[in-house]
PDB file of C-alpha atoms in Angstrom:
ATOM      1  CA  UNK W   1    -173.151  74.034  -3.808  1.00 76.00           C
ATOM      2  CA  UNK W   2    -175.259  76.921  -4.314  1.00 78.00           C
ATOM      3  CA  UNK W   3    -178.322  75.163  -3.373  1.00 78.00           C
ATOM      4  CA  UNK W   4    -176.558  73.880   0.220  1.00 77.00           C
ATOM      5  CA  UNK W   5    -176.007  78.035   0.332  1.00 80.00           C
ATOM      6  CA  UNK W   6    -179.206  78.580  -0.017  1.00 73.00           C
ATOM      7  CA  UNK W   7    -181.293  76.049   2.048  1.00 76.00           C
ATOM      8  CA  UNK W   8    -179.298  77.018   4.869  1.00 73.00           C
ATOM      9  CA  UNK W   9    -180.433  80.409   4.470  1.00 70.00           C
ATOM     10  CA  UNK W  10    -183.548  79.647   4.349  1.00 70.00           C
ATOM     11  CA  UNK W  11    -183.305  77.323   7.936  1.00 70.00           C
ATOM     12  CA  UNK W  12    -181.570  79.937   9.472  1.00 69.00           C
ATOM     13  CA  UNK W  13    -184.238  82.679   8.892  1.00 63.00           C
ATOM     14  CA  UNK W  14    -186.842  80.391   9.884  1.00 62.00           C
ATOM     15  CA  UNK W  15    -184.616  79.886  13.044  1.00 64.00           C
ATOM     16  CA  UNK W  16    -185.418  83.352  14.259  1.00 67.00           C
ATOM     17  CA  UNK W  17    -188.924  83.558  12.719  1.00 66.00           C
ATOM     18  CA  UNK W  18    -191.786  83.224  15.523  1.00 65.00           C
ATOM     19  CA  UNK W  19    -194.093  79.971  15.840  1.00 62.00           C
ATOM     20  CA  UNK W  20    -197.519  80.328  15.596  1.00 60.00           C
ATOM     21  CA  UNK W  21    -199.071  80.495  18.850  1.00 58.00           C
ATOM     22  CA  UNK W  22    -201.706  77.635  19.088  1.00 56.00           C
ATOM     23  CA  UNK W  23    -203.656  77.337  22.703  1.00 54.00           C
ATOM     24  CA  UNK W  24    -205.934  76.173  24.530  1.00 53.00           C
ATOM     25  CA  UNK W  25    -209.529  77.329  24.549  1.00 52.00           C
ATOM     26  CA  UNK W  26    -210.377  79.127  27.793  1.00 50.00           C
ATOM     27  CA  UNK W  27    -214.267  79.557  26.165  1.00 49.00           C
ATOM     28  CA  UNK W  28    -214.910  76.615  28.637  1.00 52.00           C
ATOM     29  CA  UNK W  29    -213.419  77.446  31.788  1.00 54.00           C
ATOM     30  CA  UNK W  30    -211.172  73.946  31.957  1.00 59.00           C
ATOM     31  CA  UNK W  31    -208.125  72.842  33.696  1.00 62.00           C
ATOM     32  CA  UNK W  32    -206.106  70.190  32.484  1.00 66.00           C
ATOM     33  CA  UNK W  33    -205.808  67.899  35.727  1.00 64.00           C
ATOM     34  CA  UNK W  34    -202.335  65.534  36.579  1.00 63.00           C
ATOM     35  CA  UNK W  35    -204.143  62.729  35.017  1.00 64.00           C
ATOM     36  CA  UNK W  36    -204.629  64.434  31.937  1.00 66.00           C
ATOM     37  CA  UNK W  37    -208.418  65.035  32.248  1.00 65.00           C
ATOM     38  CA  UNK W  38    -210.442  68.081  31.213  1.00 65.00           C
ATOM     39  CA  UNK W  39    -211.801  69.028  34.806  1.00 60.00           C
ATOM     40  CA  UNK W  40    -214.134  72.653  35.612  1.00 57.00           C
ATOM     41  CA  UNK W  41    -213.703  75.055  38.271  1.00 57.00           C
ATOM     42  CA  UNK W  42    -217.624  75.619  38.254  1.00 59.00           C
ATOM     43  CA  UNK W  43    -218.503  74.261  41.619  1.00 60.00           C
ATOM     44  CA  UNK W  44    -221.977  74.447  40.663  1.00 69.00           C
ATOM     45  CA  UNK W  45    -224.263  70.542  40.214  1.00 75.00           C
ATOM     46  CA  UNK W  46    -224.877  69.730  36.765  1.00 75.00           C
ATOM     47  CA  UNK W  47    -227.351  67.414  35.680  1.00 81.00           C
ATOM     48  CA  UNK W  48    -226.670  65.640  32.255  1.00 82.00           C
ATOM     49  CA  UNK W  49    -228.928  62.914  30.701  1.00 86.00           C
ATOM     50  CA  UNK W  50    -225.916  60.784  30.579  1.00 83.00           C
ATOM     51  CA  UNK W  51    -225.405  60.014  34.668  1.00 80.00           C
ATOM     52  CA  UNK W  52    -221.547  59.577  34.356  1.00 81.00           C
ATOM     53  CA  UNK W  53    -220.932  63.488  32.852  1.00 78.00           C
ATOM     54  CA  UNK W  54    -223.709  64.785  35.430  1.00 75.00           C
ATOM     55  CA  UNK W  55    -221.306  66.712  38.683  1.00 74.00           C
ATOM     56  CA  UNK W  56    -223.189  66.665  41.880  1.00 74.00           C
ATOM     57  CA  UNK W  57    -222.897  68.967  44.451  1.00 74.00           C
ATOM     58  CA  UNK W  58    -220.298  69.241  46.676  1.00 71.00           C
ATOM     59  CA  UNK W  59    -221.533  68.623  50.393  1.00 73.00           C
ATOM     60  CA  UNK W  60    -220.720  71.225  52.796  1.00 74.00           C
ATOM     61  CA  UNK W  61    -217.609  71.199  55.071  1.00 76.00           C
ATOM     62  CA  UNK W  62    -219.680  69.956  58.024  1.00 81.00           C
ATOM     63  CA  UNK W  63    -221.429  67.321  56.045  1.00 81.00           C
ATOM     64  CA  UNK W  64    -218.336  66.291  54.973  1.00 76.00           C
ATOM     65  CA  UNK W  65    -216.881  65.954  58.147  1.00 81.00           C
ATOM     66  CA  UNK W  66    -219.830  64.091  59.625  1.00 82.00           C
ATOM     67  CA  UNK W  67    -219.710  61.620  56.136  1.00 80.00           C
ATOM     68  CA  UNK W  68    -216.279  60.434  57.574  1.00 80.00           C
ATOM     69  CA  UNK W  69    -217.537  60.087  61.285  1.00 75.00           C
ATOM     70  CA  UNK W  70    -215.011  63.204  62.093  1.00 60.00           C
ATOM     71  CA  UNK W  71    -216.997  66.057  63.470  1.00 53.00           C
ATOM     72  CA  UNK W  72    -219.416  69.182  63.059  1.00 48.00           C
ATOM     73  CA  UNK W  73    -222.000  68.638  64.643  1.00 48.00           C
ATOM     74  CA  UNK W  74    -222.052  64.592  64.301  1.00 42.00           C
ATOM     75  CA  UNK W  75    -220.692  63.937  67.802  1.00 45.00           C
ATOM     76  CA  UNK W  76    -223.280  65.722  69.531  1.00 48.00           C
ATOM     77  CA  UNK W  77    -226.300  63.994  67.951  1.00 46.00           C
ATOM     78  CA  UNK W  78    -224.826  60.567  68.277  1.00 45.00           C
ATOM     79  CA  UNK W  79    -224.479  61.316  71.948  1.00 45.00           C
ATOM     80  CA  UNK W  80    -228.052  59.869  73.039  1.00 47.00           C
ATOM     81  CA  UNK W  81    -227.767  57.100  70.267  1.00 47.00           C
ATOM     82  CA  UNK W  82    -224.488  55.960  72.492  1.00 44.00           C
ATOM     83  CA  UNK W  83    -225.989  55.689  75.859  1.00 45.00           C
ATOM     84  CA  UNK W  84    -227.382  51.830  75.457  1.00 45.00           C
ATOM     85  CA  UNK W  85    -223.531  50.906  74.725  1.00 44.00           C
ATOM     86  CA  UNK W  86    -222.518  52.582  78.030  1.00 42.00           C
ATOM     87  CA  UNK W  87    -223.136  49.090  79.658  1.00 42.00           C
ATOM     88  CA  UNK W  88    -220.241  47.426  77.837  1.00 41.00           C
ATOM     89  CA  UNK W  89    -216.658  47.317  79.041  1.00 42.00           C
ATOM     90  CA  UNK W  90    -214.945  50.451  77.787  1.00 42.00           C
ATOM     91  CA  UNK W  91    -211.518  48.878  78.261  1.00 45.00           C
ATOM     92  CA  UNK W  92    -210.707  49.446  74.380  1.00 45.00           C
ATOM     93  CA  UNK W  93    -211.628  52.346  72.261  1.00 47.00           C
ATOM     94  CA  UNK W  94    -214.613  51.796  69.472  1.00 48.00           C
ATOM     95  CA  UNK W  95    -213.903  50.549  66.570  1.00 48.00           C
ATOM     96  CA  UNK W  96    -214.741  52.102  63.284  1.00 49.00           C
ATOM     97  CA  UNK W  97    -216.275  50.220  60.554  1.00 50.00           C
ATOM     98  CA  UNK W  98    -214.877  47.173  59.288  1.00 60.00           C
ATOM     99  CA  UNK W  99    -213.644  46.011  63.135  1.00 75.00           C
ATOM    100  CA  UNK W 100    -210.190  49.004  63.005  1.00 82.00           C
ATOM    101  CA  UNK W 101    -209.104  49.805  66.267  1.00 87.00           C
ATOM    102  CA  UNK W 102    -206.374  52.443  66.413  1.00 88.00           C
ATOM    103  CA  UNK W 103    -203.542  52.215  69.508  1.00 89.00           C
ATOM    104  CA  UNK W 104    -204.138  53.233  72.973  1.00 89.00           C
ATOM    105  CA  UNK W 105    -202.272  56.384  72.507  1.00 91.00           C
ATOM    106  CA  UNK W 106    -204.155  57.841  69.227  1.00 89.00           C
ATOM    107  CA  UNK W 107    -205.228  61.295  69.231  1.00 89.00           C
ATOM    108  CA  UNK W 108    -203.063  61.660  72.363  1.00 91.00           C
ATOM    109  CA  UNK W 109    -199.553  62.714  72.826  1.00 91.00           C
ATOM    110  CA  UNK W 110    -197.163  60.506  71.489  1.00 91.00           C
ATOM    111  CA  UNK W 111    -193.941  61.530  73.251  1.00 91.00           C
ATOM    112  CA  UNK W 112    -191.033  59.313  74.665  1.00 90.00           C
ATOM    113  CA  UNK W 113    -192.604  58.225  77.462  1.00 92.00           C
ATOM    114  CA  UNK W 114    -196.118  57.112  75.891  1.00 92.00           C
ATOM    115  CA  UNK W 115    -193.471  54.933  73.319  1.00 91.00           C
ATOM    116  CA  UNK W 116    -191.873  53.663  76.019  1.00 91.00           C
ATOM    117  CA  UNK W 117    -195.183  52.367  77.668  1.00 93.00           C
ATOM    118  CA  UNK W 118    -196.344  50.906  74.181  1.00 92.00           C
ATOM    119  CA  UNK W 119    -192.795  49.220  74.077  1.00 91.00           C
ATOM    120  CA  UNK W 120    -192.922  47.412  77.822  1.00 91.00           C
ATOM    121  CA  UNK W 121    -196.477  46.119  76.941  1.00 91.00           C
ATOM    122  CA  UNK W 122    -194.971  44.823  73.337  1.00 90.00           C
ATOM    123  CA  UNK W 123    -194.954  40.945  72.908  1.00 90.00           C
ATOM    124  CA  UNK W 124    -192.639  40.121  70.078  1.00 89.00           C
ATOM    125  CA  UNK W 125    -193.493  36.631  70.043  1.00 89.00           C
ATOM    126  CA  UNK W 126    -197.289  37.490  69.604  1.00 88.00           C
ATOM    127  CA  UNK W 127    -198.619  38.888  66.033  1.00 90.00           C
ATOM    128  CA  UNK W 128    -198.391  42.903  64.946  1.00 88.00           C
ATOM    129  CA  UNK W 129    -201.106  44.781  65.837  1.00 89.00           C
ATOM    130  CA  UNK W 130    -202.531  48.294  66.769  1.00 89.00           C
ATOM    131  CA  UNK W 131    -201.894  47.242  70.232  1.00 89.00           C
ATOM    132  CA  UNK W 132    -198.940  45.240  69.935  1.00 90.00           C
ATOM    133  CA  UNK W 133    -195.918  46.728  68.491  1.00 90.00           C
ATOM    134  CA  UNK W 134    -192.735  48.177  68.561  1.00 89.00           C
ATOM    135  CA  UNK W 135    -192.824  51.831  68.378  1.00 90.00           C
ATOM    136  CA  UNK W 136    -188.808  52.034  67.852  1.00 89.00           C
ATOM    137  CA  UNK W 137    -188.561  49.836  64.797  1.00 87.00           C
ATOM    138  CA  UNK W 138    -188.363  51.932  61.994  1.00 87.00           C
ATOM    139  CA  UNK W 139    -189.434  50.965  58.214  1.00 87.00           C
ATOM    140  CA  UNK W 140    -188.071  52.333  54.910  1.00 87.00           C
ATOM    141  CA  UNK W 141    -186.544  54.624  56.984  1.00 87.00           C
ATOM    142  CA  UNK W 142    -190.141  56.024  58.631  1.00 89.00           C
ATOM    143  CA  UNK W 143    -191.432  56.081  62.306  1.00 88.00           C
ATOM    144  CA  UNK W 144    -194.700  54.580  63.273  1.00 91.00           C
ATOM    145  CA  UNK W 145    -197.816  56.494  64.046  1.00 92.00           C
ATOM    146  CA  UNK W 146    -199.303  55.764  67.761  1.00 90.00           C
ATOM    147  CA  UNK W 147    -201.025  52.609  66.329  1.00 89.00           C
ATOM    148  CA  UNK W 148    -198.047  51.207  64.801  1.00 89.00           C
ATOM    149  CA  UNK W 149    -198.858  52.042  61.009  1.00 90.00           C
ATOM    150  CA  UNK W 150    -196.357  53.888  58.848  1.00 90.00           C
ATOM    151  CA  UNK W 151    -196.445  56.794  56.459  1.00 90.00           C
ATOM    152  CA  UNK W 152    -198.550  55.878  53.155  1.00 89.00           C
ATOM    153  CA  UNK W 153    -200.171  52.765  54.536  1.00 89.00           C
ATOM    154  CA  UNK W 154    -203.907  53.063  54.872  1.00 88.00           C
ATOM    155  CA  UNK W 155    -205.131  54.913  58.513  1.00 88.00           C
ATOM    156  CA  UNK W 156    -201.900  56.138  59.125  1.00 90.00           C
ATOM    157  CA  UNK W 157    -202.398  59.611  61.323  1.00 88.00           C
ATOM    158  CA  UNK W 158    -199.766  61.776  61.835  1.00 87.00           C
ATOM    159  CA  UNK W 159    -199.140  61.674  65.752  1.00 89.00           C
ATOM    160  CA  UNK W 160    -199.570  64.275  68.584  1.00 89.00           C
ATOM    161  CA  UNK W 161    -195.719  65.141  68.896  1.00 87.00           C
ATOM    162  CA  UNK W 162    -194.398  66.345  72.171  1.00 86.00           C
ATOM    163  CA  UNK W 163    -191.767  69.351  72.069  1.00 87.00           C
ATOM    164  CA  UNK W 164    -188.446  68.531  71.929  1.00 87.00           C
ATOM    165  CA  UNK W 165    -184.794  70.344  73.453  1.00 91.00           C
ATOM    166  CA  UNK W 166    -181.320  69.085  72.967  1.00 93.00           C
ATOM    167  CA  UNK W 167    -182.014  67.414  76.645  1.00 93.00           C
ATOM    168  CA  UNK W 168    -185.160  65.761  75.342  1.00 90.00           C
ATOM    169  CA  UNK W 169    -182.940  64.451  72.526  1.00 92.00           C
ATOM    170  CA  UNK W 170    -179.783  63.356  74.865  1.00 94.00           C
ATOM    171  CA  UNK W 171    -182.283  61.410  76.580  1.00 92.00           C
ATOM    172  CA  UNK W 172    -183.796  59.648  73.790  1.00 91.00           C
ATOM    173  CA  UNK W 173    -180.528  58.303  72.594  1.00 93.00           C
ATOM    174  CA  UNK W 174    -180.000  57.053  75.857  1.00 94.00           C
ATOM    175  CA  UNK W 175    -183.345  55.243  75.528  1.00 91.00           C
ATOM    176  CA  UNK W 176    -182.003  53.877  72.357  1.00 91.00           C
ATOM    177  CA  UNK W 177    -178.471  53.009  73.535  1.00 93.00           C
ATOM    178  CA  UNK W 178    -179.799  51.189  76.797  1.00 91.00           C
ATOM    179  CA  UNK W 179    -182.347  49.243  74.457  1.00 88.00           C
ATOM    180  CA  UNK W 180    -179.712  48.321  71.609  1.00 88.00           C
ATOM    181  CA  UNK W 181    -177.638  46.974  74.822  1.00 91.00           C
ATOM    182  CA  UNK W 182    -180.551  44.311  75.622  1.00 87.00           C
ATOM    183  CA  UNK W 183    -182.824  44.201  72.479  1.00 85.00           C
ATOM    184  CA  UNK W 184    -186.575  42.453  73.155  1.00 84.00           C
ATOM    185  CA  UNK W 185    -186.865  41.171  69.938  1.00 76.00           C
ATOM    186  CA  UNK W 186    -185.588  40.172  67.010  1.00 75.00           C
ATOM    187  CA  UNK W 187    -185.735  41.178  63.189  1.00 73.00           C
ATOM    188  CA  UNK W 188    -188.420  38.657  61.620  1.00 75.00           C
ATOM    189  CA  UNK W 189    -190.535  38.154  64.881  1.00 81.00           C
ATOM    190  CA  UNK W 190    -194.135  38.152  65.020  1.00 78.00           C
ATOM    191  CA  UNK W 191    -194.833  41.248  66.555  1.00 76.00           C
ATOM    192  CA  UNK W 192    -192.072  43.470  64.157  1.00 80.00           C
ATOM    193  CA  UNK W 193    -192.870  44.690  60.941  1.00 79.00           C
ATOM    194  CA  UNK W 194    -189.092  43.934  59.442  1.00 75.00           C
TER     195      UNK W 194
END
């Protein structure tokens, strides 16, 4: 009994008692990353003998930009390279690598009545597309961009959005009501995602 007595003495002091303090080393400069990787905050290059530990350095904004084919001063010394390609048809906008073509009304506004010109020119009986779908059908509860991709799917862009009013929104569910009331498609065609 008096041992029980005493043990929990003991616990009980230790209870209050403070922890040693063990950290991290900050001699280094690192950050411990989500993934659980040492990372540095030294933007500087650093060349190591072993290539994979070597950090190279970071290109500029502008370079960056121009790496993705997004702007800086890209656009305006790819303007003379352009001119021979003048002579085809410029009916569709130029694809980036790999054959992509984003929807007529990318990097435009994308307001009710540019959806409701994507939607009259929508075949549901003809595959999905960039340039064939339906702007109104809605996925895991998201919208489609002007090209007809949805959040977290690769080239989605986050559309021009016009402004809205309790008027612009009256209307819209008009839209919807009057296209509910004769529907073009059906879930499970070609041209729908669902």
């Amino acid at each position: 009994m008096k041992l029980v007595i005493v043990s929990a003495l003991f616990a009980s002091a230790a209870a209050f008692t403070p922890a040693a303090q063990f950290g991290r080393t900050t001699a280094l400069n690192q950050h411990i990353g989500s993934g659980g990787m040492a990372d540095t905050r030294n933007p500087d290059a650093y060349q190591d003998e072993d290539p994979r530990k070597s950090i190279s350095a970071a290109p500029s904004f502008e370079e960056y930009l121009k790496s993705r084919g997004g702007g800086g001063a890209a656009p305006a010394a790819a303007a003379p390279a352009a001119a021979p390609a003048a002579a085809a048809p410029a009916a569709a906008p130029a694809a980036s690598s790999g054959g992509f073509e984003y929807g007529e009304y990318d990097d435009k506004l994308w307001d009710q009545d540019a959806k409701k010109d994507v939607y009259n020119k929508w075949d549901p009986n003809s595959p999905r597309s960039t340039r064939n779908f339906n702007p109104f059908e809605t996925f895991k509860g998201n919208s489609p961009d002007a090209s007809g991709i949805y959040p977290g799917e690769p080239r989605y862009k986050d559309p021009q959005r016009g402004d809205q009013s309790y008027q612009t929104m009256l209307d819209e569910k008009a839209d919807a009501e009057a296209r509910a009331a004769n529907p073009k498609g059906s879930p499970g065609c070609a041209g729908c995602k669902n």
